[in-house]
Structure formats: structure tokens, C-alpha cells
Amino acid sequence: MADVEIWLGEVAGALDVTLEDVLPSATQDELLTLTGDIAHNVVRLAVPLSSYLIGVAVGRGASAEEAIRLVGGLLPAADA
């Protein structure tokens, strides 16, 4: 996990954002859970593209939690 934290810190710095302000640990966890579900229940290719769309929505004013909830609601129902 330390390598991911270093990478995210570098990315945040390059984008001139504060990592904890725009992607706190709780949001990271929610996003990782959602993207795992997308990869396994939709198609892996949809993960980065869906993540980008979530980012655009957040950039336009949606809360990260709401955007994640809405996209999660689109996942196909798990087989029983």
C-alpha cells in the first residue's frame, strides 16, 4: 500500500490538489470497492472509464459519495 500512497501523493502534487481533501481514505475505499465490482460484474475496461466519469461528475459539483452510489446502483444484480 505504501507504493500506492506515494504514487497518489505524486499524482496529487502534479495536479495541484491536496490528496486528503479530494480523495480521503474513506472515499478511496468506496471507490476501490466499486471499481472491483465493476471489473467483476461488468467488464474490466469499464473501470477506468467509469472512474473518469465519476471524477467529471465530482468536478461539476456532485459529492463523491453520491456519484459512487449512483454508479453502484447501475451494477447488474448479483446472481443468487
N, CA and C atoms as an extended XYZ file, in Angstrom:
240
Properties=species:S:1:pos:R:3:atomname:S:1:resname:S:1:resid:I:1 pbc="F F F"
N         0.826       -1.198        0.000 N   MET     1
C         0.000        0.000        0.000 CA  MET     1
C         0.864        1.254        0.000 C   MET     1
N         2.052        1.192        0.562 N   ALA     2
C         2.902        2.371        0.636 CA  ALA     2
C         3.232        2.903       -0.756 C   ALA     2
N         3.451        2.006       -1.727 N   ASP     3
C         3.742        2.458       -3.087 CA  ASP     3
C         2.554        3.217       -3.678 C   ASP     3
N         1.355        2.758       -3.398 N   VAL     4
C         0.157        3.440       -3.883 CA  VAL     4
C         0.053        4.822       -3.249 C   VAL     4
N         0.312        4.914       -1.972 N   GLU     5
C         0.246        6.206       -1.285 CA  GLU     5
C         1.271        7.179       -1.853 C   GLU     5
N         2.470        6.689       -2.131 N   ILE     6
C         3.499        7.547       -2.734 CA  ILE     6
C         3.048        8.001       -4.120 C   ILE     6
N         2.553        7.061       -4.923 N   TRP     7
C         2.087        7.394       -6.267 CA  TRP     7
C         0.961        8.426       -6.215 C   TRP     7
N        -0.031        8.186       -5.362 N   LEU     8
C        -1.151        9.121       -5.273 CA  LEU     8
C        -0.686       10.502       -4.804 C   LEU     8
N         0.268       10.543       -3.893 N   GLY     9
C         0.833       11.816       -3.462 CA  GLY     9
C         1.502       12.547       -4.609 C   GLY     9
N         2.225       11.805       -5.445 N   GLU    10
C         2.879       12.406       -6.604 CA  GLU    10
C         1.853       12.905       -7.623 C   GLU    10
N         0.825       12.099       -7.853 N   VAL    11
C        -0.231       12.498       -8.790 CA  VAL    11
C        -0.944       13.749       -8.279 C   VAL    11
N        -1.296       13.749       -7.003 N   ALA    12
C        -1.967       14.917       -6.420 CA  ALA    12
C        -1.097       16.161       -6.562 C   ALA    12
N         0.194       16.022       -6.299 N   GLY    13
C         1.094       17.162       -6.439 CA  GLY    13
C         1.171       17.668       -7.869 C   GLY    13
N         1.252       16.744       -8.818 N   ALA    14
C         1.316       17.128      -10.231 CA  ALA    14
C         0.037       17.838      -10.671 C   ALA    14
N        -1.090       17.426      -10.091 N   LEU    15
C        -2.385       18.025      -10.440 CA  LEU    15
C        -2.736       19.221       -9.561 C   LEU    15
N        -1.837       19.554       -8.651 N   ASP    16
C        -2.008       20.696       -7.751 CA  ASP    16
C        -3.281       20.578       -6.908 C   ASP    16
N        -3.482       19.376       -6.342 N   VAL    17
C        -4.591       19.146       -5.419 CA  VAL    17
C        -4.031       18.526       -4.149 C   VAL    17
N        -4.761       18.659       -3.069 N   THR    18
C        -4.382       18.043       -1.805 CA  THR    18
C        -5.089       16.706       -1.708 C   THR    18
N        -4.320       15.636       -1.664 N   LEU    19
C        -4.875       14.286       -1.713 CA  LEU    19
C        -5.965       14.068       -0.675 C   LEU    19
N        -5.708       14.387        0.581 N   GLU    20
C        -6.694       14.112        1.629 CA  GLU    20
C        -7.960       14.958        1.462 C   GLU    20
N        -7.843       16.112        0.821 N   ASP    21
C        -9.028       16.946        0.587 CA  ASP    21
C        -9.912       16.381       -0.520 C   ASP    21
N        -9.301       15.861       -1.576 N   VAL    22
C       -10.089       15.429       -2.736 CA  VAL    22
C       -10.305       13.926       -2.803 C   VAL    22
N        -9.455       13.153       -2.105 N   LEU    23
C        -9.608       11.701       -2.122 CA  LEU    23
C        -9.225       11.120       -0.761 C   LEU    23
N       -10.059       11.409        0.251 N   PRO    24
C        -9.760       10.880        1.593 CA  PRO    24
C        -9.812        9.350        1.597 C   PRO    24
N        -9.233        8.767        2.604 N   SER    25
C        -9.129        7.308        2.706 CA  SER    25
C       -10.477        6.609        2.575 C   SER    25
N       -11.512        7.149        3.201 N   ALA    26
C       -12.839        6.516        3.124 CA  ALA    26
C       -13.345        6.491        1.686 C   ALA    26
N       -13.129        7.571        0.947 N   THR    27
C       -13.551        7.624       -0.455 CA  THR    27
C       -12.709        6.669       -1.291 C   THR    27
N       -11.429        6.564       -0.987 N   GLN    28
C       -10.575        5.596       -1.690 CA  GLN    28
C       -11.141        4.194       -1.517 C   GLN    28
N       -11.514        3.850       -0.289 N   ASP    29
C       -12.064        2.520       -0.012 CA  ASP    29
C       -13.353        2.281       -0.789 C   ASP    29
N       -14.252        3.270       -0.800 N   GLU    30
C       -15.519        3.142       -1.522 CA  GLU    30
C       -15.276        2.986       -3.016 C   GLU    30
N       -14.351        3.768       -3.544 N   LEU    31
C       -14.056        3.728       -4.973 CA  LEU    31
C       -13.402        2.400       -5.360 C   LEU    31
N       -12.510        1.898       -4.517 N   LEU    32
C       -11.880        0.610       -4.802 CA  LEU    32
C       -12.897       -0.528       -4.772 C   LEU    32
N       -13.829       -0.477       -3.836 N   THR    33
C       -14.883       -1.494       -3.783 CA  THR    33
C       -15.742       -1.429       -5.036 C   THR    33
N       -16.152       -0.215       -5.414 N   LEU    34
C       -16.987       -0.052       -6.602 CA  LEU    34
C       -16.258       -0.514       -7.853 C   LEU    34
N       -15.015       -0.115       -8.011 N   THR    35
C       -14.301       -0.488       -9.237 CA  THR    35
C       -14.043       -1.991       -9.296 C   THR    35
N       -13.858       -2.621       -8.146 N   GLY    36
C       -13.745       -4.076       -8.128 CA  GLY    36
C       -15.037       -4.728       -8.589 C   GLY    36
N       -16.154       -4.180       -8.129 N   ASP    37
C       -17.460       -4.703       -8.545 CA  ASP    37
C       -17.682       -4.491      -10.042 C   ASP    37
N       -17.284       -3.345      -10.553 N   ILE    38
C       -17.419       -3.085      -11.992 CA  ILE    38
C       -16.568       -4.080      -12.777 C   ILE    38
N       -15.330       -4.280      -12.342 N   ALA    39
C       -14.424       -5.192      -13.052 CA  ALA    39
C       -14.981       -6.612      -13.099 C   ALA    39
N       -15.605       -7.048      -12.015 N   HIS    40
C       -16.079       -8.426      -11.955 CA  HIS    40
C       -17.495       -8.628      -12.481 C   HIS    40
N       -18.308       -7.557      -12.492 N   ASN    41
C       -19.708       -7.713      -12.880 CA  ASN    41
C       -20.082       -7.027      -14.184 C   ASN    41
N       -19.204       -6.206      -14.699 N   VAL    42
C       -19.458       -5.546      -15.986 CA  VAL    42
C       -18.335       -5.999      -16.913 C   VAL    42
N       -17.247       -5.228      -16.951 N   VAL    43
C       -16.060       -5.595      -17.726 CA  VAL    43
C       -14.914       -4.720      -17.233 C   VAL    43
N       -13.715       -5.260      -17.192 N   ARG    44
C       -12.576       -4.527      -16.639 CA  ARG    44
C       -12.345       -3.203      -17.351 C   ARG    44
N       -12.544       -3.189      -18.648 N   LEU    45
C       -12.337       -1.975      -19.431 CA  LEU    45
C       -13.205       -0.816      -18.936 C   LEU    45
N       -14.325       -1.126      -18.330 N   ALA    46
C       -15.236       -0.089      -17.843 CA  ALA    46
C       -14.714        0.615      -16.597 C   ALA    46
N       -13.731        0.038      -15.899 N   VAL    47
C       -13.258        0.604      -14.635 CA  VAL    47
C       -12.638        1.990      -14.806 C   VAL    47
N       -11.597        2.156      -15.626 N   PRO    48
C       -11.000        3.495      -15.725 CA  PRO    48
C       -11.952        4.509      -16.341 C   PRO    48
N       -12.776        4.067      -17.282 N   LEU    49
C       -13.705        4.992      -17.926 CA  LEU    49
C       -14.805        5.433      -16.959 C   LEU    49
N       -15.319        4.497      -16.164 N   SER    50
C       -16.313        4.839      -15.149 CA  SER    50
C       -15.706        5.757      -14.097 C   SER    50
N       -14.470        5.476      -13.706 N   SER    51
C       -13.784        6.319      -12.724 CA  SER    51
C       -13.622        7.741      -13.243 C   SER    51
N       -13.286        7.863      -14.502 N   TYR    52
C       -13.155        9.186      -15.112 CA  TYR    52
C       -14.493        9.925      -15.059 C   TYR    52
N       -15.572        9.243      -15.421 N   LEU    53
C       -16.895        9.881      -15.402 CA  LEU    53
C       -17.300       10.290      -13.989 C   LEU    53
N       -16.967        9.480      -13.001 N   ILE    54
C       -17.226        9.850      -11.609 CA  ILE    54
C       -16.452       11.116      -11.281 C   ILE    54
N       -15.191       11.181      -11.693 N   GLY    55
C       -14.373       12.368      -11.452 CA  GLY    55
C       -14.940       13.611      -12.106 C   GLY    55
N       -15.448       13.469      -13.321 N   VAL    56
C       -16.072       14.607      -14.005 CA  VAL    56
C       -17.292       15.075      -13.219 C   VAL    56
N       -18.116       14.131      -12.789 N   ALA    57
C       -19.316       14.492      -12.017 CA  ALA    57
C       -18.938       15.218      -10.730 C   ALA    57
N       -17.907       14.731      -10.048 N   VAL    58
C       -17.457       15.379       -8.817 CA  VAL    58
C       -16.902       16.768       -9.139 C   VAL    58
N       -16.169       16.879      -10.224 N   GLY    59
C       -15.649       18.174      -10.634 CA  GLY    59
C       -16.746       19.169      -10.950 C   GLY    59
N       -17.896       18.665      -11.343 N   ARG    60
C       -19.039       19.538      -11.648 CA  ARG    60
C       -19.935       19.781      -10.441 C   ARG    60
N       -19.529       19.251       -9.285 N   GLY    61
C       -20.257       19.588       -8.072 CA  GLY    61
C       -20.923       18.450       -7.332 C   GLY    61
N       -20.980       17.258       -7.918 N   ALA    62
C       -21.570       16.126       -7.200 CA  ALA    62
C       -20.632       15.723       -6.062 C   ALA    62
N       -21.191       15.167       -5.009 N   SER    63
C       -20.323       14.634       -3.964 CA  SER    63
C       -19.784       13.294       -4.454 C   SER    63
N       -18.591       12.953       -4.002 N   ALA    64
C       -18.009       11.667       -4.388 CA  ALA    64
C       -18.905       10.527       -3.925 C   ALA    64
N       -19.441       10.643       -2.725 N   GLU    65
C       -20.286        9.585       -2.186 CA  GLU    65
C       -21.526        9.367       -3.052 C   GLU    65
N       -22.146       10.468       -3.482 N   GLU    66
C       -23.347       10.361       -4.316 CA  GLU    66
C       -23.008        9.780       -5.681 C   GLU    66
N       -21.921       10.219       -6.284 N   ALA    67
C       -21.525        9.699       -7.590 CA  ALA    67
C       -21.227        8.203       -7.500 C   ALA    67
N       -20.524        7.797       -6.462 N   ILE    68
C       -20.215        6.380       -6.267 CA  ILE    68
C       -21.504        5.591       -6.057 C   ILE    68
N       -22.429        6.134       -5.269 N   ARG    69
C       -23.710        5.458       -5.022 CA  ARG    69
C       -24.504        5.287       -6.314 C   ARG    69
N       -24.563        6.345       -7.121 N   LEU    70
C       -25.331        6.283       -8.372 CA  LEU    70
C       -24.746        5.254       -9.333 C   LEU    70
N       -23.435        5.259       -9.492 N   VAL    71
C       -22.805        4.294      -10.392 CA  VAL    71
C       -22.950        2.887       -9.832 C   VAL    71
N       -22.809        2.721       -8.539 N   GLY    72
C       -23.021        1.410       -7.928 CA  GLY    72
C       -24.412        0.881       -8.157 C   GLY    72
N       -25.389        1.786       -8.220 N   GLY    73
C       -26.770        1.385       -8.475 CA  GLY    73
C       -27.003        0.855       -9.875 C   GLY    73
N       -26.048        1.112      -10.762 N   LEU    74
C       -26.177        0.616      -12.141 CA  LEU    74
C       -25.633       -0.790      -12.320 C   LEU    74
N       -24.930       -1.304      -11.310 N   LEU    75
C       -24.345       -2.645      -11.428 CA  LEU    75
C       -25.432       -3.697      -11.569 C   LEU    75
N       -25.175       -4.696      -12.388 N   PRO    76
C       -26.159       -5.781      -12.504 CA  PRO    76
C       -26.324       -6.497      -11.175 C   PRO    76
N       -27.512       -6.957      -10.933 N   ALA    77
C       -27.789       -7.674       -9.683 CA  ALA    77
C       -26.968       -8.954       -9.653 C   ALA    77
N       -26.431       -9.257       -8.496 N   ALA    78
C       -25.638      -10.481       -8.339 CA  ALA    78
C       -26.570      -11.684       -8.409 C   ALA    78
N       -26.072      -12.733       -9.036 N   ASP    79
C       -26.852      -13.971       -9.093 CA  ASP    79
C       -26.943      -14.575       -7.696 C   ASP    79
N       -28.111      -15.088       -7.366 N   ALA    80
C       -28.311      -15.690       -6.036 CA  ALA    80
C       -27.824      -17.097       -5.985 C   ALA    80
